[in-house]
mmCIF file of C-alpha atoms in Angstrom:
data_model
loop_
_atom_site.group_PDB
_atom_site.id
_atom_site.type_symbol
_atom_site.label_atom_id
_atom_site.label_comp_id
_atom_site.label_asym_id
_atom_site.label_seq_id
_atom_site.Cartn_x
_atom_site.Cartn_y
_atom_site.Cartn_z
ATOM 1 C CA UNK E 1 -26.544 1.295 42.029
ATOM 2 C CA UNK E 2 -23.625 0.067 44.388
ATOM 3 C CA UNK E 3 -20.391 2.362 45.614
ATOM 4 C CA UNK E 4 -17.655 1.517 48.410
ATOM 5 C CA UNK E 5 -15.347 3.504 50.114
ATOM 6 C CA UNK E 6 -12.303 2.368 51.635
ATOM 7 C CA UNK E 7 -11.415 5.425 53.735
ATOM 8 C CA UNK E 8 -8.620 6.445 56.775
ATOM 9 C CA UNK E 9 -10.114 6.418 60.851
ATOM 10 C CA UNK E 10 -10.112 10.294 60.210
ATOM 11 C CA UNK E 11 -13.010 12.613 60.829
ATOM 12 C CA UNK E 12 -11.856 13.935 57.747
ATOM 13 C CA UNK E 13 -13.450 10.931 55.883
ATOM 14 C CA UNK E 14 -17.037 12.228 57.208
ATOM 15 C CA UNK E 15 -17.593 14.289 54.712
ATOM 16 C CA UNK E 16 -16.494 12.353 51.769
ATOM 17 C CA UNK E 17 -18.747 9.912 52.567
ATOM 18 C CA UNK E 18 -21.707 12.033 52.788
ATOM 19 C CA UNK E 19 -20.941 14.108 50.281
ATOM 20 C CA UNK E 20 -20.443 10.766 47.867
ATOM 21 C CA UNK E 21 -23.788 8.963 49.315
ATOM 22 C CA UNK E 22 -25.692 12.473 49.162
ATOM 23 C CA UNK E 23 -24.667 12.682 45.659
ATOM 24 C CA UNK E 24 -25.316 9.198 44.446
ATOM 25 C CA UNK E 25 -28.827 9.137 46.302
ATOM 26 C CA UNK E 26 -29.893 12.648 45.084
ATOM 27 C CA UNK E 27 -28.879 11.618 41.264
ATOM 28 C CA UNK E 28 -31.565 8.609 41.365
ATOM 29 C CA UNK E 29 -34.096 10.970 42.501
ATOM 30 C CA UNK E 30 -34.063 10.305 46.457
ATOM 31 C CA UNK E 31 -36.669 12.852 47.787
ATOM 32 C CA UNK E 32 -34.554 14.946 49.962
ATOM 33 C CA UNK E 33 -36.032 14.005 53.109
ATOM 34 C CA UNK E 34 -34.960 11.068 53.395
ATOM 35 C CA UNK E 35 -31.498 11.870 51.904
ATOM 36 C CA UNK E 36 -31.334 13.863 54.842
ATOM 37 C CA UNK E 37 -32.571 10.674 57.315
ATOM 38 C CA UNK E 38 -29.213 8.763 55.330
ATOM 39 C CA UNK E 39 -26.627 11.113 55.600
ATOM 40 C CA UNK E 40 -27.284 11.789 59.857
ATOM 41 C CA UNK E 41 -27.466 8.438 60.072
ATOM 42 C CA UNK E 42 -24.376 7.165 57.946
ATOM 43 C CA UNK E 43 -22.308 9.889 59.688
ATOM 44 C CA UNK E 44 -23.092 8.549 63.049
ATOM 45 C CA UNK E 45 -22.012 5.153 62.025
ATOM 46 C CA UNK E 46 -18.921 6.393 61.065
ATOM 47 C CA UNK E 47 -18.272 8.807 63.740
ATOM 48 C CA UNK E 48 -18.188 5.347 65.823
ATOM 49 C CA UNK E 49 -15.750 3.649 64.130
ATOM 50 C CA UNK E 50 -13.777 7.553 64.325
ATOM 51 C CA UNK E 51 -14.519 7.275 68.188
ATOM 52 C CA UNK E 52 -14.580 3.870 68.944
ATOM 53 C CA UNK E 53 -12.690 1.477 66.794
ATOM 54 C CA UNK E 54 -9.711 -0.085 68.813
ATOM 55 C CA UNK E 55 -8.159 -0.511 65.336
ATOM 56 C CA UNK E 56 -5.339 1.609 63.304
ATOM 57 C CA UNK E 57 -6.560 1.932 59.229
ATOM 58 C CA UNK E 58 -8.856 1.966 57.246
ATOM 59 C CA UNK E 59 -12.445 1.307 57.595
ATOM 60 C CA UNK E 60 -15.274 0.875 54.533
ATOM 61 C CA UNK E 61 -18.619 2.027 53.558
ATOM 62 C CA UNK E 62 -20.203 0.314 51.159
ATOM 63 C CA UNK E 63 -23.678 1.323 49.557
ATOM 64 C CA UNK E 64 -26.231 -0.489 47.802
ATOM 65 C CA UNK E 65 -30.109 1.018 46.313
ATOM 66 C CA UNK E 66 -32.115 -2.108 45.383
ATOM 67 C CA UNK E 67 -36.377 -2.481 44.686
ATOM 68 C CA UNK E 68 -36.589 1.014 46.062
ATOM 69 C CA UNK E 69 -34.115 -0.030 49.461
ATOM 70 C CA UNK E 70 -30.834 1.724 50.297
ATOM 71 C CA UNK E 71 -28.376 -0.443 52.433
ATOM 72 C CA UNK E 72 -25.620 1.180 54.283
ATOM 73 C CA UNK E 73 -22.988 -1.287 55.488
ATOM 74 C CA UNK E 74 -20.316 0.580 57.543
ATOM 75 C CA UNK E 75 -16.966 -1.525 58.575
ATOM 76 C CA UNK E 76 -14.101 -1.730 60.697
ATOM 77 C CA UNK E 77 -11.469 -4.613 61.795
ATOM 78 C CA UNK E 78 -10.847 -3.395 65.170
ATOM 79 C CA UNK E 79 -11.263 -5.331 68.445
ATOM 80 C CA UNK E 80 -15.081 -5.085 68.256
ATOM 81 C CA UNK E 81 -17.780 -4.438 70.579
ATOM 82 C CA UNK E 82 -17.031 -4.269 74.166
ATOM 83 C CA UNK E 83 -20.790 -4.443 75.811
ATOM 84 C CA UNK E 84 -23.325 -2.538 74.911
ATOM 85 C CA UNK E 85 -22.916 1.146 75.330
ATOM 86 C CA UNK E 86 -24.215 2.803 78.544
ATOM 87 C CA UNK E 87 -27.419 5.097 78.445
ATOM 88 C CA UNK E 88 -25.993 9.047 78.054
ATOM 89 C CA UNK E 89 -26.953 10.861 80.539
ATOM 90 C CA UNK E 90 -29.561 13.852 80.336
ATOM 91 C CA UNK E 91 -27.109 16.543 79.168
ATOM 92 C CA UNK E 92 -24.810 14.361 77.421
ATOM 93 C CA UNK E 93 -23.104 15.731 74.071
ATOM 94 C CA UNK E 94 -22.341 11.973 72.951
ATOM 95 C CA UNK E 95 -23.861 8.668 73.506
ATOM 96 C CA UNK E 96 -27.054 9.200 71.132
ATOM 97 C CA UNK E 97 -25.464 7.514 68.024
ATOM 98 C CA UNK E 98 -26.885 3.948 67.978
ATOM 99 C CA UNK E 99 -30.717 5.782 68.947
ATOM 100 C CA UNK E 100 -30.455 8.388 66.340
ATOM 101 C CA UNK E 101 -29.693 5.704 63.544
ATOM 102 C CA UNK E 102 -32.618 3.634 64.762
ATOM 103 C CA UNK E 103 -35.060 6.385 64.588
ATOM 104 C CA UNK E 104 -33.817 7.479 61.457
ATOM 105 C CA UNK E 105 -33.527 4.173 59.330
ATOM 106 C CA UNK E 106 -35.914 1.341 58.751
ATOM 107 C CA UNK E 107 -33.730 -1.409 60.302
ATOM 108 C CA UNK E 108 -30.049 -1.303 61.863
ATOM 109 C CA UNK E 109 -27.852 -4.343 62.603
ATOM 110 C CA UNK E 110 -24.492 -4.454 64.045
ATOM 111 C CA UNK E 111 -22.803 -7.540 64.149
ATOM 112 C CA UNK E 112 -19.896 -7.133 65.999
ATOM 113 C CA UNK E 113 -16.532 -10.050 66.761
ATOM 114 C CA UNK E 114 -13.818 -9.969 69.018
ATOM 115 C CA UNK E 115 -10.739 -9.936 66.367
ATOM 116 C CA UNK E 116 -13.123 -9.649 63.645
ATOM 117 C CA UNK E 117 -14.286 -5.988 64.143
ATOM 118 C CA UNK E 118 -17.593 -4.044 63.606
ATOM 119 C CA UNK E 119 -20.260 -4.092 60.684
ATOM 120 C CA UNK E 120 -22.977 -1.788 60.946
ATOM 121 C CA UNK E 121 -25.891 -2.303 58.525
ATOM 122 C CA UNK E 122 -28.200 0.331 57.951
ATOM 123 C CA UNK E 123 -31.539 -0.186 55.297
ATOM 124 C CA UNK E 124 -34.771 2.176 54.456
ATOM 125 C CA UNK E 125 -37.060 2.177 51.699
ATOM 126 C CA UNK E 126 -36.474 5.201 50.040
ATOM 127 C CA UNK E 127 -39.133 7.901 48.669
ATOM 128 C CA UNK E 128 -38.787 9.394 45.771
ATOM 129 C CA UNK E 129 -38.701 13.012 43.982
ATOM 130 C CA UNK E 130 -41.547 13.995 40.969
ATOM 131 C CA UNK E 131 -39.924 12.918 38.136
ATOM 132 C CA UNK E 132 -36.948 10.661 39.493
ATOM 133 C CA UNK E 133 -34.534 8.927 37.270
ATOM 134 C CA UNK E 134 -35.486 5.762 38.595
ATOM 135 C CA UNK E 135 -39.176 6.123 38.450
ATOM 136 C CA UNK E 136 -38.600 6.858 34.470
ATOM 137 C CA UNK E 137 -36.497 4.181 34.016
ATOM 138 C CA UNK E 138 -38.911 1.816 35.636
ATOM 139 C CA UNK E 139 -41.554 2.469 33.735
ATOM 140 C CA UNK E 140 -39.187 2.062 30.817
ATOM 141 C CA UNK E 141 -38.569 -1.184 31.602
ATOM 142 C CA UNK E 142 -42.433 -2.208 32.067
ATOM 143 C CA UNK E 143 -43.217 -3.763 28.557
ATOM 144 C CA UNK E 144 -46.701 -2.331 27.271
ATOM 145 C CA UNK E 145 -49.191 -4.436 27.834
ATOM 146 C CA UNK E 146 -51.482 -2.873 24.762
#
């Protein structure tokens, strides 16, 4: 299953894209939980490029649920990564993004470019419901052996 988004440097765009990748993940069968784990951290990801991106347009979010693996690629063309972000302090309200994806996700990457903008790369093996779709169509797919 693959799905992109191109979508406007709006908070607006927020909930489209979890509502689309909540949808998508929940259809295959995606226990809940980690539904949950996607959708905090895809929306931090794009809060960044909301916040951060040094860019007018659009930005993309593409999606991709492989051998039981979701990747998350999040993109924008701004100016890129400055340094790396400063520690929040104690009572901060912001500042938390790049932790919270980290802790939530098996592996994050962000490969970021002067000029050439941001990618953020989220992946996590994915648990699954009693009963998913893709569990039934896997064993569909095994050829019987008897």
């Amino acid at each position: 299953m693959r799905f992109s988004l191109a979508l406007p440097r709006d908070a607006l765009s927020i909930p489209v894209v979890r509502r689309v990748t909540g949808e998508a993940l929940r259809g295959l069968g995606v226990a809940e939980d980690c539904v949950d784990d996607l959708l905090v951290a895809i929306s931090e990801a794009c809060t960044n490029v909301i916040e951060h991106a040094r860019a007018n347009g659009d930005y993309e979010v593409t999606g991709h649920v492989d051998d039981g693996t979701c990747m998350l690629k999040i993109m924008d063309w701004g100016r890129g990564l400055r340094s790396a972000p400063p520690e929040p302090e104690a009572l901060s309200e912001s500042g938390r993004g790049i932790k919270l994806m980290r802790a939530l996700v098996d592996d994050l990457n962000i490969d970021s470019a002067p000029d050439r903008g941001t990618v953020v790369h989220l992946r996590k093996r994915l648990t699954w419901r009693d009963g998913a779709l893709v569990r039934r169509l896997d064993r569909s797919l095994i050829p019987n052996a008897g």
